[in-house]
XYZ file of N, CA and C in Angstrom:
753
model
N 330.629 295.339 167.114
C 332.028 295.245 166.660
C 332.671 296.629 166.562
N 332.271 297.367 166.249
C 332.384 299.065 165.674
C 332.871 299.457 167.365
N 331.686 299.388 167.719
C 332.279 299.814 169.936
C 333.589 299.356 170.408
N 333.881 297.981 169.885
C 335.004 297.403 170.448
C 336.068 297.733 169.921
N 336.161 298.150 168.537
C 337.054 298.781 168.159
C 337.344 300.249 168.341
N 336.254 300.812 168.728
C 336.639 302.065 169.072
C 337.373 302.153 170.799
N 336.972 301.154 171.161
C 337.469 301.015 172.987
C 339.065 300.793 172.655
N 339.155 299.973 171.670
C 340.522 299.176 171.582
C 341.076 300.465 171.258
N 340.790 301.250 170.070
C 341.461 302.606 169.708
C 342.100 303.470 170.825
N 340.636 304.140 171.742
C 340.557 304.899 172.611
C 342.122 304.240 174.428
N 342.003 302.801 174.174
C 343.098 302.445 175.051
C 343.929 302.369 175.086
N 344.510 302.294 173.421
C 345.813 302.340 173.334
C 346.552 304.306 173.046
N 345.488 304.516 172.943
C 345.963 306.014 172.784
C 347.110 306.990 173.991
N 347.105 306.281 174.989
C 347.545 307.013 176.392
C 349.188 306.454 175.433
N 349.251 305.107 175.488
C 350.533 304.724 175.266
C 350.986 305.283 173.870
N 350.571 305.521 173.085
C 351.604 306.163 172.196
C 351.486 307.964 172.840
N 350.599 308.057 173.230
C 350.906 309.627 174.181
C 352.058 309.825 174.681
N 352.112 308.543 175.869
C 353.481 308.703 176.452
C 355.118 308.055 175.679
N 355.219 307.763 174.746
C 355.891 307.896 173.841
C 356.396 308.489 173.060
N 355.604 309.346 172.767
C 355.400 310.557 171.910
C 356.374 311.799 172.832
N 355.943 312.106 174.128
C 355.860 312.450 174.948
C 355.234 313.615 175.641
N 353.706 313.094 175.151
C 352.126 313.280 175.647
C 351.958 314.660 175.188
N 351.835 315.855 175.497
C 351.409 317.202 174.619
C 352.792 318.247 175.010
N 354.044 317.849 175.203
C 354.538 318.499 174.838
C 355.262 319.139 173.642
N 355.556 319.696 173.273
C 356.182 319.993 171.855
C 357.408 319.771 171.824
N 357.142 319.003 170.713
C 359.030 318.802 170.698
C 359.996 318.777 169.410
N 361.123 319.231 169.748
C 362.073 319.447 168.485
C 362.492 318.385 167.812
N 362.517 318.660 166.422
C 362.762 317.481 165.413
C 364.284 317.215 165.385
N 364.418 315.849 164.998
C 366.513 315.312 164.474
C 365.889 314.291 163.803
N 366.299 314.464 162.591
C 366.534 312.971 162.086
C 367.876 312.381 162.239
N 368.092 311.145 162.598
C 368.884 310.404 162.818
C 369.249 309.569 161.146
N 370.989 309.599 161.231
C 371.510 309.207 160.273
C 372.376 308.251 160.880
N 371.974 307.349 160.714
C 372.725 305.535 160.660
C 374.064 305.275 159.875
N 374.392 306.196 159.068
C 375.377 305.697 157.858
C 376.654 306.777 158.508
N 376.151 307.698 159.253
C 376.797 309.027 159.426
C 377.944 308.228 160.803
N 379.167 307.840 160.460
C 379.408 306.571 161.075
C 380.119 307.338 162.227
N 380.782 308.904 161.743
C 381.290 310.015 162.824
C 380.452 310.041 163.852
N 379.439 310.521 163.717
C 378.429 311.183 164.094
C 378.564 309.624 165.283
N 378.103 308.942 165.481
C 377.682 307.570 165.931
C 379.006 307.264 167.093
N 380.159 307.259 166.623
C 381.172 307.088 167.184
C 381.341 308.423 168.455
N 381.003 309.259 167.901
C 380.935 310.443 169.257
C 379.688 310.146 169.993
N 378.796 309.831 169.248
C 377.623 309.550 170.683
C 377.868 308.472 171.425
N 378.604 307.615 170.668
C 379.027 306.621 171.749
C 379.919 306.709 172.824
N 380.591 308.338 172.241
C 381.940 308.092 173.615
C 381.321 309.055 174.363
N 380.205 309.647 174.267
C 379.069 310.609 175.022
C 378.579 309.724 175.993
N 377.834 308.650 175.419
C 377.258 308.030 176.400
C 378.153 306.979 177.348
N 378.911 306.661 177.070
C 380.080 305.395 177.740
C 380.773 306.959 178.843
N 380.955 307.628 178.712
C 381.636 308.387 179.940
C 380.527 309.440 180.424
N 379.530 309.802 179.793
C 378.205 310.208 181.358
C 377.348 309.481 181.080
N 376.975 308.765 180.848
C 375.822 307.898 180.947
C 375.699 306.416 181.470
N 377.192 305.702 180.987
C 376.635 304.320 181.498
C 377.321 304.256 182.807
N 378.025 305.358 183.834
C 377.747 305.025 184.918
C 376.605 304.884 186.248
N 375.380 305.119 185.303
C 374.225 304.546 185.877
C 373.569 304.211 185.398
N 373.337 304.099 183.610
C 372.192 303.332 182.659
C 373.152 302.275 182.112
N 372.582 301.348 182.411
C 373.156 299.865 181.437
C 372.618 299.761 180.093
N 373.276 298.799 178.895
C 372.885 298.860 177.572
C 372.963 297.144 177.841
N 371.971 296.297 178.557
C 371.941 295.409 178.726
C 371.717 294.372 177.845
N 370.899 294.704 176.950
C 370.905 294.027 176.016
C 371.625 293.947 174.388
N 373.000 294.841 174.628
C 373.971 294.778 173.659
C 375.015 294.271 174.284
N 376.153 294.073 173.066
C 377.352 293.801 173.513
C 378.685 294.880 172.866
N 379.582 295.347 174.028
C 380.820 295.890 173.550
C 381.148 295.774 172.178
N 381.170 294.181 171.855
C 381.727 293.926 170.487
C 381.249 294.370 169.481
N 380.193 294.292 169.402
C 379.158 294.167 168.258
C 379.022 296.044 168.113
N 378.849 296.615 169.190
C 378.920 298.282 168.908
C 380.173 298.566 168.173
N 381.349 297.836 168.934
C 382.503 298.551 167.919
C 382.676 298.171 166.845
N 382.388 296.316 166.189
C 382.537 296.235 165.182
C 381.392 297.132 164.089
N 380.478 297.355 164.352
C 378.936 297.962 163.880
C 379.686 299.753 163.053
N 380.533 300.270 164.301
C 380.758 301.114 164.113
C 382.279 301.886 163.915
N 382.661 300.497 164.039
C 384.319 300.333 162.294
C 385.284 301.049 163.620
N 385.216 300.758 165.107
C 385.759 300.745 166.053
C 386.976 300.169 166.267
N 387.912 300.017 166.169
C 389.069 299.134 166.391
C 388.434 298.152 167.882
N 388.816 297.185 167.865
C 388.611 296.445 169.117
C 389.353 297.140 170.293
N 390.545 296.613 170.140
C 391.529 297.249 171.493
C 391.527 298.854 171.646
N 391.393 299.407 171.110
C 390.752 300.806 170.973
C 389.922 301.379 171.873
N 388.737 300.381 171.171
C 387.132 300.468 171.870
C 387.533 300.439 173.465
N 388.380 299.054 174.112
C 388.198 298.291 174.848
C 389.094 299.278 175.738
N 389.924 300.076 175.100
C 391.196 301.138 175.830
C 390.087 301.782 176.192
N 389.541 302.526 175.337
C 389.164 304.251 175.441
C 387.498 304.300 175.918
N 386.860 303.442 175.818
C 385.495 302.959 176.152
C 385.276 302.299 176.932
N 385.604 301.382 177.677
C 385.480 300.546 179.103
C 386.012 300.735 179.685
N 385.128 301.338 180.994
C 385.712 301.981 182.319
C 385.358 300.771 183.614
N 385.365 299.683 183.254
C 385.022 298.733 183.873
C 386.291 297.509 183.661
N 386.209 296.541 184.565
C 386.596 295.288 183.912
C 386.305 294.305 182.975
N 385.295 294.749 182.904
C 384.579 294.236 181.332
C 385.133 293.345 180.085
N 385.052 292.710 179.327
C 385.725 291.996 178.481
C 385.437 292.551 177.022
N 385.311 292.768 176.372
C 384.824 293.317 175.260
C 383.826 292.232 174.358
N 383.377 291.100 174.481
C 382.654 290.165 174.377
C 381.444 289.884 175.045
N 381.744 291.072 176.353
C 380.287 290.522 177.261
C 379.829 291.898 177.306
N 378.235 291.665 177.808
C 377.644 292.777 177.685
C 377.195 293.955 178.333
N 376.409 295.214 177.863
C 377.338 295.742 178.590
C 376.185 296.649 179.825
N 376.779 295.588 180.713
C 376.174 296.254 182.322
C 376.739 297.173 183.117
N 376.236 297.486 183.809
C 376.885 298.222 184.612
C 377.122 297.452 186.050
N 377.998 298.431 187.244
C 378.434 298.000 188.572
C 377.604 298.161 189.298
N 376.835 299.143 189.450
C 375.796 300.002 190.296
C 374.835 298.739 190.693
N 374.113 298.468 191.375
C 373.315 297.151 191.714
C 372.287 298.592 191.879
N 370.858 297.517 191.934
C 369.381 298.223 191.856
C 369.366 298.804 193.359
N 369.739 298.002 194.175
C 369.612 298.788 195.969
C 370.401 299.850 195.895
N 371.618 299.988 195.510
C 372.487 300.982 195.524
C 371.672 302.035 195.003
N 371.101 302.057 194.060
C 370.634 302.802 192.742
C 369.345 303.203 193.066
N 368.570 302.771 193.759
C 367.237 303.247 194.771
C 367.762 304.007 196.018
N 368.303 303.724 196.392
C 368.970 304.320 198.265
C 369.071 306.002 197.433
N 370.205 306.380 196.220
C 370.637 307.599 195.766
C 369.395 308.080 195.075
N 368.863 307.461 194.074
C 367.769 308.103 193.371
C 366.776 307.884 193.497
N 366.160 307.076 194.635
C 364.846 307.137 194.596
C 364.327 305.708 193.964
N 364.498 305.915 192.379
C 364.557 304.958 191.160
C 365.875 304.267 190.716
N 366.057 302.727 191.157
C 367.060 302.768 189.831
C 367.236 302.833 188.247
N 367.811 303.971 187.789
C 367.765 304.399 186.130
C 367.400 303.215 185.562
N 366.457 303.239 184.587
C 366.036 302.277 183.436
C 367.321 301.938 182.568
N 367.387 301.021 182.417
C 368.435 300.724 180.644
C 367.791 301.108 179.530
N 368.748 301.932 179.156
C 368.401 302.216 177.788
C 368.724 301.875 176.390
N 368.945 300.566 176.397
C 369.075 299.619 175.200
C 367.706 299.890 174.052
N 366.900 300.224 174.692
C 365.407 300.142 174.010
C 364.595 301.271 174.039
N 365.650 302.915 174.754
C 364.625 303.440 175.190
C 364.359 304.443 173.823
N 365.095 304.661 173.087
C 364.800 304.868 171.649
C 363.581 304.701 170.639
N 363.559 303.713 170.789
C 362.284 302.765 170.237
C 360.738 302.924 171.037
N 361.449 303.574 172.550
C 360.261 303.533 173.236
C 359.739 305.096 172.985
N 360.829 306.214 173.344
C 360.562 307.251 173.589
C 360.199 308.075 171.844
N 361.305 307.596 171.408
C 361.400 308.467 170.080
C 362.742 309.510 169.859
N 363.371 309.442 168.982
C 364.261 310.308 168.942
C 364.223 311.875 168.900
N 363.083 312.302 168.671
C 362.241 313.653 169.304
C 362.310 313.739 170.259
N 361.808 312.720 171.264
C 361.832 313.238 172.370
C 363.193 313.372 173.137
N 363.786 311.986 172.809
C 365.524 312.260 173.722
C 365.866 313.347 173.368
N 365.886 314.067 171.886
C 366.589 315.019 171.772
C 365.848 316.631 172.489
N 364.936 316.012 172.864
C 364.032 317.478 173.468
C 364.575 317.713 175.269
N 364.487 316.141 175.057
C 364.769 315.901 176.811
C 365.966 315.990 177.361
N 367.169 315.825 176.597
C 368.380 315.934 176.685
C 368.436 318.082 176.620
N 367.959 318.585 175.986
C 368.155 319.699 175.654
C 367.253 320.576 176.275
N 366.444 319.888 177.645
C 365.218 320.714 178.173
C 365.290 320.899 180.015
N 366.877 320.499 180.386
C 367.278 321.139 181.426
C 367.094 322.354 181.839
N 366.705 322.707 182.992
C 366.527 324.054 183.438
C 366.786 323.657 184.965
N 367.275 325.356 185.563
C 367.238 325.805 186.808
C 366.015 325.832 188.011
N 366.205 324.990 188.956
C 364.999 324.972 189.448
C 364.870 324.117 191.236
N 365.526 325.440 191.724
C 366.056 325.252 193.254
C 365.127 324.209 194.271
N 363.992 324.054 193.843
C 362.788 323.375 194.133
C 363.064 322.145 194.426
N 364.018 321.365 193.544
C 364.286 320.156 192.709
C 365.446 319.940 193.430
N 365.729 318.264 193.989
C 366.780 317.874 194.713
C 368.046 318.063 194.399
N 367.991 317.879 193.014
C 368.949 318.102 192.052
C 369.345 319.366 191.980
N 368.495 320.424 191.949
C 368.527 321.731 191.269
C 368.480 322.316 189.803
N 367.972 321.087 189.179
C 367.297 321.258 187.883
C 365.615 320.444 188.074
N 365.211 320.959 186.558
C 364.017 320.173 186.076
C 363.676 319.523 184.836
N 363.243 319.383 184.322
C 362.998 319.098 182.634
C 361.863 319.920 182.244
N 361.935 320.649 180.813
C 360.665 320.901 180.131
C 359.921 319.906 179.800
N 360.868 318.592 179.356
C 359.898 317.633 178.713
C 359.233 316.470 180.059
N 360.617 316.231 180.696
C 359.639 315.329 181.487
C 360.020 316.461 182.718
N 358.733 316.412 183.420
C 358.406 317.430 184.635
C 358.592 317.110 185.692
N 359.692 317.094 186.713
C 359.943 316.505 188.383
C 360.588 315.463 187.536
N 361.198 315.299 187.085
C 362.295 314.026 187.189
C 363.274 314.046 188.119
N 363.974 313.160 188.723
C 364.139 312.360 189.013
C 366.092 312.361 188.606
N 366.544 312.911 187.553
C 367.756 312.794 187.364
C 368.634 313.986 187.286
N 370.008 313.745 187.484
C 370.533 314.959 187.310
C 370.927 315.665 186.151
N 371.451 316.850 185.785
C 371.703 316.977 184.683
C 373.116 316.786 184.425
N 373.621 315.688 184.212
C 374.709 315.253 183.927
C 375.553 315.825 182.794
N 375.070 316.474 182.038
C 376.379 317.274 180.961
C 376.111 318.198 181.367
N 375.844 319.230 182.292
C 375.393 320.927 182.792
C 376.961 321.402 182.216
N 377.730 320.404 182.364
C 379.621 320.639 182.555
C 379.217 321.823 181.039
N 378.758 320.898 179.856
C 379.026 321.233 178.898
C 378.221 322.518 178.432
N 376.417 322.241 178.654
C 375.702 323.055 178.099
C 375.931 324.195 179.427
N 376.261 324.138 180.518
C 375.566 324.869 181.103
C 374.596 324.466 182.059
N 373.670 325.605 183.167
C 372.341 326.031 183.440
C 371.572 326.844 182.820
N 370.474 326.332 182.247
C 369.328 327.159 181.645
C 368.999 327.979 182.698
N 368.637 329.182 182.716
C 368.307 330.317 184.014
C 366.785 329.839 183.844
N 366.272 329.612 182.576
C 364.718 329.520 182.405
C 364.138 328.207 182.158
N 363.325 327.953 182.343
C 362.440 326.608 181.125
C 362.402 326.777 179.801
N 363.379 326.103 178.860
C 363.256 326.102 177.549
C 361.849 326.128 176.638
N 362.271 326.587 175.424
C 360.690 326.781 174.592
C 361.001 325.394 173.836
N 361.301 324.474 173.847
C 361.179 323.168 172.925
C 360.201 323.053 172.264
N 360.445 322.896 170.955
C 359.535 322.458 169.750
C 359.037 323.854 168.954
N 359.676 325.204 169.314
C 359.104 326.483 168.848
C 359.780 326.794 167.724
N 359.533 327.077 166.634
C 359.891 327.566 165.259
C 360.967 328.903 165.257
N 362.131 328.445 164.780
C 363.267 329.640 165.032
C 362.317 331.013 164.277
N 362.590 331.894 164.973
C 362.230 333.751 164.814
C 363.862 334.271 164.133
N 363.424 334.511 162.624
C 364.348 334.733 161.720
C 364.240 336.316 161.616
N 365.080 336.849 161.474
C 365.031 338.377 161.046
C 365.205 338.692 159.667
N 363.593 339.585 158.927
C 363.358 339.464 157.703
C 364.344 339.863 156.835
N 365.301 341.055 158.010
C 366.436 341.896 156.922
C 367.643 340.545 156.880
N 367.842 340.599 158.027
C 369.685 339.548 157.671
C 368.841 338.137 156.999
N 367.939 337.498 157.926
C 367.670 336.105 157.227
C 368.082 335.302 158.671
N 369.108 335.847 159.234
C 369.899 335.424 160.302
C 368.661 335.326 161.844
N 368.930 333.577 162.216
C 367.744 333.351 162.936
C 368.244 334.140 164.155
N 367.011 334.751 164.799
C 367.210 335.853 166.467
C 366.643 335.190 167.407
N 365.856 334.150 167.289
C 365.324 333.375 168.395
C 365.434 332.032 168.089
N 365.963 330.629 168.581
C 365.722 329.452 168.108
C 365.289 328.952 169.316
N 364.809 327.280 169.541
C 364.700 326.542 170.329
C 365.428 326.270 171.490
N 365.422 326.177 172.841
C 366.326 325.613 173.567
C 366.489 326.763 174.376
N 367.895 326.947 174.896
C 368.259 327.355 176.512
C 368.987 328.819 175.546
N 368.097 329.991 176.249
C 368.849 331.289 175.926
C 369.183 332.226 176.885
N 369.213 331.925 178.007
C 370.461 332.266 179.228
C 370.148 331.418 180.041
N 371.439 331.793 180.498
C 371.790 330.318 181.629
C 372.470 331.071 183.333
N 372.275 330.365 183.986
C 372.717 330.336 185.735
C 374.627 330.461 185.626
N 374.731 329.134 185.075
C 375.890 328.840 184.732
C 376.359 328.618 183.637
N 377.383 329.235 183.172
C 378.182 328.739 181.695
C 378.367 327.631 181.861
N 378.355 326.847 180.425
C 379.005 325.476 180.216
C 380.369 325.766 179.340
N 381.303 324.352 179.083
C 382.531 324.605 178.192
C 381.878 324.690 176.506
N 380.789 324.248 176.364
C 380.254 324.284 174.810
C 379.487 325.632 174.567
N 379.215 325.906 172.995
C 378.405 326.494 172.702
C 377.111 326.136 172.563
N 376.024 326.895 172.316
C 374.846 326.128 172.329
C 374.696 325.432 170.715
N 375.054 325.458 170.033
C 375.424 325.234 168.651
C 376.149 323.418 168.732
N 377.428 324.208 169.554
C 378.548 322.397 169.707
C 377.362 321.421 171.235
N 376.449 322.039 172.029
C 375.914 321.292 172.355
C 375.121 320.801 171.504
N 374.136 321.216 171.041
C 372.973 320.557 169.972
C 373.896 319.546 169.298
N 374.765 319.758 168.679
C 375.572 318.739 167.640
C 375.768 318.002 168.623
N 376.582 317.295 170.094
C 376.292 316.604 170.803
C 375.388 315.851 171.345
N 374.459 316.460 171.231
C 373.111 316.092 171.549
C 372.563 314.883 170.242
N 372.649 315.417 169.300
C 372.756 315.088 167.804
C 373.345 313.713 168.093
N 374.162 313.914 168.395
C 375.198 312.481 168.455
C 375.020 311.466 168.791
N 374.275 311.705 170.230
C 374.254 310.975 171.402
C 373.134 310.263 171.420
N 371.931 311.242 170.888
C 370.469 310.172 170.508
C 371.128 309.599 169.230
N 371.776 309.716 167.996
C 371.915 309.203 167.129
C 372.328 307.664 167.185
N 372.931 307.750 168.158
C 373.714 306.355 168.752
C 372.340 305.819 169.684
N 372.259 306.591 170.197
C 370.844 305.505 171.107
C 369.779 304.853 169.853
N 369.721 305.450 168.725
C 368.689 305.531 167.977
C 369.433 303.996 166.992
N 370.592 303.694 167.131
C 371.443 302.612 166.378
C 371.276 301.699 167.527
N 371.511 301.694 169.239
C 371.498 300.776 169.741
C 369.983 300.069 169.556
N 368.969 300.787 170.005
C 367.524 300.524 169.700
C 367.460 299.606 168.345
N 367.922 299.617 167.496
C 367.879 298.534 166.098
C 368.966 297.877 165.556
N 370.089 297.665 166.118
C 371.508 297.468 165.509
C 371.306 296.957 164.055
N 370.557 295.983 163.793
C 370.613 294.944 162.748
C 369.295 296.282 161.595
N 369.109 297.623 162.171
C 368.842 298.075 160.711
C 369.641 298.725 160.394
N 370.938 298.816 160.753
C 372.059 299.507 159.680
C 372.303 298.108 158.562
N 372.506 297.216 158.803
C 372.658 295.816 158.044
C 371.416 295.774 157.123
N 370.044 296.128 157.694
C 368.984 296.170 156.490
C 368.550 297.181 155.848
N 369.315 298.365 155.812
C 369.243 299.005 155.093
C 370.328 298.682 153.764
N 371.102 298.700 154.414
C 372.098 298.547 153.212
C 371.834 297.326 152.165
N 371.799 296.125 153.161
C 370.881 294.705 151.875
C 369.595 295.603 151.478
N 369.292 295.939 151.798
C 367.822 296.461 151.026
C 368.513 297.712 150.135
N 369.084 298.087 149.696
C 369.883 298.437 148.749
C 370.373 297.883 147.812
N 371.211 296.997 148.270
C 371.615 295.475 147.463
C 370.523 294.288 146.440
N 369.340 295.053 147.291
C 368.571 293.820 146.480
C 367.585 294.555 146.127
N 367.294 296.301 145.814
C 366.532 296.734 145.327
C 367.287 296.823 143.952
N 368.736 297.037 143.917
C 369.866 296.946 142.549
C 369.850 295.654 142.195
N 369.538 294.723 142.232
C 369.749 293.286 141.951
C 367.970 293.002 141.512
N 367.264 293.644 141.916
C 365.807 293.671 141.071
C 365.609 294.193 139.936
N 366.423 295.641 139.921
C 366.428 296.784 139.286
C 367.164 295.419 137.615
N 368.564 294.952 138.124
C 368.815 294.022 136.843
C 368.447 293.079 136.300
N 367.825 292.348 137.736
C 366.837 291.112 137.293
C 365.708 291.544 135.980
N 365.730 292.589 136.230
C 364.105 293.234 135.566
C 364.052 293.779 133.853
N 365.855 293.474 133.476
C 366.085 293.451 132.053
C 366.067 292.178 131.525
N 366.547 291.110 132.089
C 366.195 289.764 131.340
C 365.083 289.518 131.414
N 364.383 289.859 132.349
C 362.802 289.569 132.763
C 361.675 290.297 131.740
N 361.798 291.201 131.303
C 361.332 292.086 130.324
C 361.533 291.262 129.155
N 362.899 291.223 128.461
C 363.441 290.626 126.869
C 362.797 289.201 127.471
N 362.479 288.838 128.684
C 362.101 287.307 128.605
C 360.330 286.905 127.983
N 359.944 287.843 128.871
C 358.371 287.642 128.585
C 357.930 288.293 127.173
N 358.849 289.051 126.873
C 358.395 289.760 125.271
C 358.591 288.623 124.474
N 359.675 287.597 124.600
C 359.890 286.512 123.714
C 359.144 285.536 124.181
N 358.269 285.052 125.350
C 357.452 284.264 124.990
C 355.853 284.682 124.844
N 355.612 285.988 124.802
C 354.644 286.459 124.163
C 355.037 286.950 122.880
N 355.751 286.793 122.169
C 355.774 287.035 120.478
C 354.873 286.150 119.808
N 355.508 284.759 120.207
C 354.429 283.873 119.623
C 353.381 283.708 120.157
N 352.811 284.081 120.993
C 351.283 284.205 121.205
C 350.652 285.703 119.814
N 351.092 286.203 120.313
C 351.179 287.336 118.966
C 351.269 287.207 117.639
């Protein structure tokens, strides 16, 4: 029994490897669900470079904008670049042949890829573009190696001239305090329109929202689980004066 469980251990180990995303190092974000700004910009991040080739197939228009206090006709103005209805969900035009002929691969949907990858890693992978003439594209990734995609915001961050250090501990200077080395892209090929500062906060954004599509219904359980940890919290004064009064008379 002991063997079989160690086989079972030893097999599943590759898959949370590649989840993780296997021994590279990678930079931390916690993701804030409540942070409803924050959410609303990653969404208009991903709806104008992203879902013209990743679908969110298993959500719907509606439910993102109501989720995220969106006006409907709003959403449906400034967010659907399609004919789309705001009720149906949300695919894309691109068909899989189309989408193999250009890339090789057609892009995965990323309704789930949150949950799959980790919000470490999007945010490593999003931020681990580099220069790299080799590459069809003319980039590469630190995190994932020979991919496969382009770097679709370069507009903003830029070209990294180098391979980023992802996951390395900012180098603070003992006199100012003021960090001299941090994580990420510290010269570049090409300027972008952002700083590396207003990219990260983008970046920030954009997994933050992937990290809400991946669970929609735990912004809803967090908050009841709030609701009913306060509704225990009062239950738990009558409940007290209750059992003291029917243990008196045992007493």
């Amino acid at each position: 029994m002991k063997k079989i469980l160690v086989t079972m251990a030893f097999a599943v180990l590759p898959a949370f490897a590649f989840a993780a995303g296997g021994n590279v190092p990678l930079d931390h974000m916690k993701p804030d669900l409540e942070d409803k700004v924050s959410l609303q910009k990653g969404a208009a991040t991903f709806m104008n470079y992203c879902m013209g080739c990743h679908s969110m197939k298993y959500a719907r228009y509606e439910r993102v904008a109501t989720d995220l206090e969106i006006p409907l006709e709003l959403f449906e103005e400034n967010l659907i670049f399609s004919d789309a209805k705001i009720g149906e969900l949300m695919n894309i035009a691109m068909q899989p042949s189309q989408a193999k002929n250009w890339f090789g691969n057609p892009p995965p949907d990323l309704t789930l890829e949150a949950r799959l990858r980790g919000p470490d890693w999007l945010y490593s992978y999003m931020r681990g573009f580099y220069a790299d003439p080799s590459r069809p594209y003319g980039v590469n990734n630190s995190v994932f190696k020979d991919v496969g995609m382009p770097h679709v915001l370069a507009g903003m961050q830029g070209v990294c001239a180098h391979k980023p250090d992802t996951g390395a501990e900012p180098q603070v200077d003992p006199l100012s305090g003021r960090i001299v080395k941090d994580s990420g892209c510290e010269s570049y090929t090409t300027k972008g329109t952002m700083t590396k500062e207003e990219y990260d906060e983008t970046i920030y954004d954009l997994v933050n929202f992937m990290v809400y599509m991946g669970e929609p219904s735990r912004m809803e359980s967090e908050t009841l689980g709030k609701w009913v940890l306060l509704f225990l919290v009062i239950l738990f004064i009558p409940a007290y004066f209750l059992n003291k009064e029917y243990w008196k008379d045992v007493h």
